[in-house]
Each structure stands twice: as structure tokens, then as C-alpha cells.
Tab-separated table of C-alpha atoms in Angstrom:
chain	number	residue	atom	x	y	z
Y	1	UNK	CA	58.488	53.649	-15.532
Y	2	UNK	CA	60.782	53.760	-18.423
Y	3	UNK	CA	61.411	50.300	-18.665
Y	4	UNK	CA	57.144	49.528	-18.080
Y	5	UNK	CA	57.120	51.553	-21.243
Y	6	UNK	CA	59.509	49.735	-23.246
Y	7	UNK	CA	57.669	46.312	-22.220
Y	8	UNK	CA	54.403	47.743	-23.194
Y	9	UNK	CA	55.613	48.356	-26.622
Y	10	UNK	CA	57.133	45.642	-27.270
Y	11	UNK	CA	53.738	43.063	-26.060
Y	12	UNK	CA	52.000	45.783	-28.236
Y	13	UNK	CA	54.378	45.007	-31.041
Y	14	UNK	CA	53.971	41.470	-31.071
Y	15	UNK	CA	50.276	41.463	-30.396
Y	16	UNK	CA	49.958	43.721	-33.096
Y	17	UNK	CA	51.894	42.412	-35.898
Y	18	UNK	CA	49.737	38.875	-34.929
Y	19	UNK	CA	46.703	40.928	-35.772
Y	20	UNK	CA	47.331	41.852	-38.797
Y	21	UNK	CA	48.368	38.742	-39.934
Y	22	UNK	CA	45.061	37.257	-38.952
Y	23	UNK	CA	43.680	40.103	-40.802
Y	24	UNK	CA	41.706	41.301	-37.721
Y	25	UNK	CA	41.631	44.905	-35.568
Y	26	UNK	CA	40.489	44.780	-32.206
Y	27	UNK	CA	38.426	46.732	-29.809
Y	28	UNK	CA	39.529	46.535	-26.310
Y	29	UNK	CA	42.892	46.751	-24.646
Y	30	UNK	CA	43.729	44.450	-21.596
Y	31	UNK	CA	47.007	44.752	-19.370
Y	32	UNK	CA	47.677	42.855	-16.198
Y	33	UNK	CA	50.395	42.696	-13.746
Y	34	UNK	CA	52.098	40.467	-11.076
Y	35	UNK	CA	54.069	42.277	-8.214
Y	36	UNK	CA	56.250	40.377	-6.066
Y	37	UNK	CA	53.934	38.633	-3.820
Y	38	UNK	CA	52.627	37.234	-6.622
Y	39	UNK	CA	49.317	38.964	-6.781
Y	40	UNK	CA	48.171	39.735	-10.295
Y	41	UNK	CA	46.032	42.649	-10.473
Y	42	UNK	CA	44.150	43.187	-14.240
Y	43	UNK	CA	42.158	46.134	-16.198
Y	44	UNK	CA	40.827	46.776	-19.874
Y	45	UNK	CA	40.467	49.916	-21.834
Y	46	UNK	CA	37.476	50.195	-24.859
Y	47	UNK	CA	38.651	51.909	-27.709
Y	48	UNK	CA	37.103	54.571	-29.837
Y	49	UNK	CA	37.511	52.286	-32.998
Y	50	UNK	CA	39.236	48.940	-33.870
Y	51	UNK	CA	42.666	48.777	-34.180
Y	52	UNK	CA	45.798	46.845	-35.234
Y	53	UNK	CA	48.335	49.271	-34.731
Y	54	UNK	CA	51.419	49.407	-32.577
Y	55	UNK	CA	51.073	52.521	-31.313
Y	56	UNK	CA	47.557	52.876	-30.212
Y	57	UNK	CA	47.552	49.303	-28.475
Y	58	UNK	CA	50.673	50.551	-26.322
Y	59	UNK	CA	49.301	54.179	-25.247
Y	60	UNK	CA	46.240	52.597	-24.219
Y	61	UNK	CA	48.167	49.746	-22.478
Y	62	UNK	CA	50.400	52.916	-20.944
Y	63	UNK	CA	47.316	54.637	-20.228
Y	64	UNK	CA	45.732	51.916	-17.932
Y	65	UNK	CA	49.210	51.126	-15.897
Y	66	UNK	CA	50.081	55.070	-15.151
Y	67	UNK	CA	46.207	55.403	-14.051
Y	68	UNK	CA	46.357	51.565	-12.248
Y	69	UNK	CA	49.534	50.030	-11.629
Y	70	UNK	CA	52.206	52.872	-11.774
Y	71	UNK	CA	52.439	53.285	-7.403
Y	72	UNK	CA	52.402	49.426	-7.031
Y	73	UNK	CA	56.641	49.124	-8.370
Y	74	UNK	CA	58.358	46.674	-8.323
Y	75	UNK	CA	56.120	44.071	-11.135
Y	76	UNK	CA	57.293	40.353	-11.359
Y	77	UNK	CA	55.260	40.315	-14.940
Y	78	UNK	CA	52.832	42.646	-17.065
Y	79	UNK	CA	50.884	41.185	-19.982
Y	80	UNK	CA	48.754	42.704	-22.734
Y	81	UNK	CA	46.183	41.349	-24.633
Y	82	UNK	CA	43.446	42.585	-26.820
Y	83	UNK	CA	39.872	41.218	-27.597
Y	84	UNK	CA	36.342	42.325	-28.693
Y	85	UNK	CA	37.807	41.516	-32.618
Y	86	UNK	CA	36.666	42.512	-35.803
Y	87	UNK	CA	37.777	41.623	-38.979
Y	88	UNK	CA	40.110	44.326	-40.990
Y	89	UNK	CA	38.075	44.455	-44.313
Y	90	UNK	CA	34.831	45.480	-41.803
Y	91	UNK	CA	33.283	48.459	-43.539
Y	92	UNK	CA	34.971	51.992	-41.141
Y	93	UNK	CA	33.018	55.123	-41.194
Y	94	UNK	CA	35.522	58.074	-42.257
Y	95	UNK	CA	35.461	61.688	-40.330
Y	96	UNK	CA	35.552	64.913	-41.699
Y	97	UNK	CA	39.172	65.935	-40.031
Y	98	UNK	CA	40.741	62.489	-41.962
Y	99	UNK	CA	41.959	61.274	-38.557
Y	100	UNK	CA	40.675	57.945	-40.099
Y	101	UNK	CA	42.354	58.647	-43.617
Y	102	UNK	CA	45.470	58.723	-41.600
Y	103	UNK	CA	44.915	56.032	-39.420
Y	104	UNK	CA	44.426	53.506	-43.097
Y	105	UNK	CA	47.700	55.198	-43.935
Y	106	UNK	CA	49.574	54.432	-40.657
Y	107	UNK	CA	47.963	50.768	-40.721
Y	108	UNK	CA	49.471	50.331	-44.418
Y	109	UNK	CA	52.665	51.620	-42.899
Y	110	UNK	CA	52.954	49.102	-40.468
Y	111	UNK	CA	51.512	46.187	-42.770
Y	112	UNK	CA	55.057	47.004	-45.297
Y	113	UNK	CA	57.197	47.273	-41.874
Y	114	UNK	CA	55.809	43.530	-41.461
Y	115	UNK	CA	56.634	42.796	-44.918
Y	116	UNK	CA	60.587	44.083	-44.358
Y	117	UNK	CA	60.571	42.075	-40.998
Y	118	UNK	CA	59.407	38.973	-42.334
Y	119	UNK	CA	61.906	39.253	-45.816
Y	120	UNK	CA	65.160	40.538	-43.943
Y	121	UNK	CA	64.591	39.722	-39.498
Y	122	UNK	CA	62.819	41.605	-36.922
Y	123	UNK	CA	66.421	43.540	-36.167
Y	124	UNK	CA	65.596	45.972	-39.769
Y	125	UNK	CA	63.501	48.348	-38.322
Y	126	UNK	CA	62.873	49.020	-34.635
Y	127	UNK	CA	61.512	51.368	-32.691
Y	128	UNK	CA	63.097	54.111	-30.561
Y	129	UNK	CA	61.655	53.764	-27.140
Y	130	UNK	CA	63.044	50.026	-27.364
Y	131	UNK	CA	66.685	51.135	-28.298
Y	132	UNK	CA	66.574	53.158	-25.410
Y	133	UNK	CA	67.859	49.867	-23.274
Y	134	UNK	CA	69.784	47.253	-24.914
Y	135	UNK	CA	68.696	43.813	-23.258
Y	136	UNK	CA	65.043	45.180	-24.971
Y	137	UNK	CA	66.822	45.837	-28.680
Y	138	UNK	CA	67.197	42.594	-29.002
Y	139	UNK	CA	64.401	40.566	-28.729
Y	140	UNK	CA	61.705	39.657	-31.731
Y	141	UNK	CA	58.631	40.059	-29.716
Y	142	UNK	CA	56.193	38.761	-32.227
Y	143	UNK	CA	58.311	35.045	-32.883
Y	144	UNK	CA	59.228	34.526	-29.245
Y	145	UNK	CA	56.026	35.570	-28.017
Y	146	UNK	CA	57.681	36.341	-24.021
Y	147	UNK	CA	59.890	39.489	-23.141
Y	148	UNK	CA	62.443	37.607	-20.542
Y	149	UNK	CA	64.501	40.866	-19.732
Y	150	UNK	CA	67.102	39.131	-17.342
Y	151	UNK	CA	68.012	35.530	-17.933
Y	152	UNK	CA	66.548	33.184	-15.843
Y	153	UNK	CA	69.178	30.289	-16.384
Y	154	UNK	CA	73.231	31.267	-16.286
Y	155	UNK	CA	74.914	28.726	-18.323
């Protein structure tokens, strides 16, 4: 489950980061997953509001495979993808509590993390649940675009 967790975030990582450089936020949160006889078994998750943030792709991706896919071990492959798009400068209708106040915050957070990755290498700031195993610590999700945990070819 553990290492489900740590591929979840990183997909979420890299589809996020692509987001926000397209300037978009999207709506709906889609995971799927192969298991060894090669069936691949998909679901999707509608958000309360549009999102390009790290964080709130992954939970819901976590969300769907602990409700879905958790029983079904062991997975050949698990994707994530996200549609239903909007653009990011689409007007957002604030709340009393400021959940969405902090929610601009933690997206302007994440837009200078971006910044630091693309001036100095993914490697300058990562996230915890990735260091947690160290064949994940290393890979730039968002420029290599697949999480190969184990190397296919020796050589």
C-alpha cells in the first residue's frame, strides 16, 4: 500500500506540475490499474472544485484505489489522469471559512516550487512520502513522464 501511495504522488506530481504550466485546473480525477493477468480495471472521482494541485489530485487518486483496487495486490501498472479542464484565470467563488483563500495560497506555493525545479532540477525540493523509498527519490516525474520502479533492461 505504501509503495501504491508513493506512485500516486508522484503521477499526481507530474500531472500536476503539466497543469499548471498549461495554465489549466481540472475537475475530475481518473486512476486505472493492470494486475498481473493483464486486466486493467479503471474509475474517476468528481471534485468539489478545479484543481492543479499535488496534493488534492493524489488523495483523490488514493481515495479511489483504497475504495477500488486496494484487495486486488499485486498491480503490473496504475495510471492517473485528470480531465473535465478549466482554465486557471476562470472566475472561483470564495467561502466564508477561506478554505479557498488557502487553496490560491497553496496553488501559488506550488507554482514557485515549479519555478525552483525548473531553475536548479527536480532533485531541490521533494516530497516526503517519496523519500520514504529510494528507487522513487530519484525520478523527475513530470520530464520522464513514466515511473519504471525496477529496471526493465540489466546492462
Amino acid at each position: 500500500m505504501a509503495e501504491a501511495r508513493c506512485l500516486y504522488y508522484l503521477l499526481a506530481e507530474s500531472v500536476a506540475a503539466r497543469l499548471r504550466q498549461e495554465g489549466l485546473r481540472a475537475r475530475c480525477v481518473s486512476i486505472s490499474a493492470r494486475n498481473a493477468e493483464l486486466v486493467t480495471r479503471s474509475c474517476q472521482q468528481t471534485l468539489q472544485r478545479a484543481t492543479s494541485l499535488t496534493g488534492e489530485i493524489a488523495q483523490a487518486a488514493m481515495r479511489l484505489f483504497d475504495r477500488r483496487f486496494a484487495q486486488g495486490f499485486p498491480y503490473r501498472s496504475v495510471g492517473l489522469s485528470c480531465s473535465a479542464l478549466t482554465p486557471d484565470d476562470a472566475p472561483v467563488q470564495l467561502d466564508f471559512l477561506g478554505d479557498e483563500a488557502r487553496h490560491i495560497k497553496t496553488e501559488r506555493l506550488e507554482s514557485a516550487i515549479d519555478g525552483l525545479r525548473r531553475r536548479f532540477g527536480h532533485q531541490i525540493v521533494r516530497r516526503a512520502v517519496v523519500l520514504t523509498d529510494g528507487q522513487y527519490a530519484q525520478i523527475n516525474p513530470k520530464e520522464e513522464h513514466t515511473v519504471h520502479p525496477v529496471p526493465f533492461y540489466a546492462g
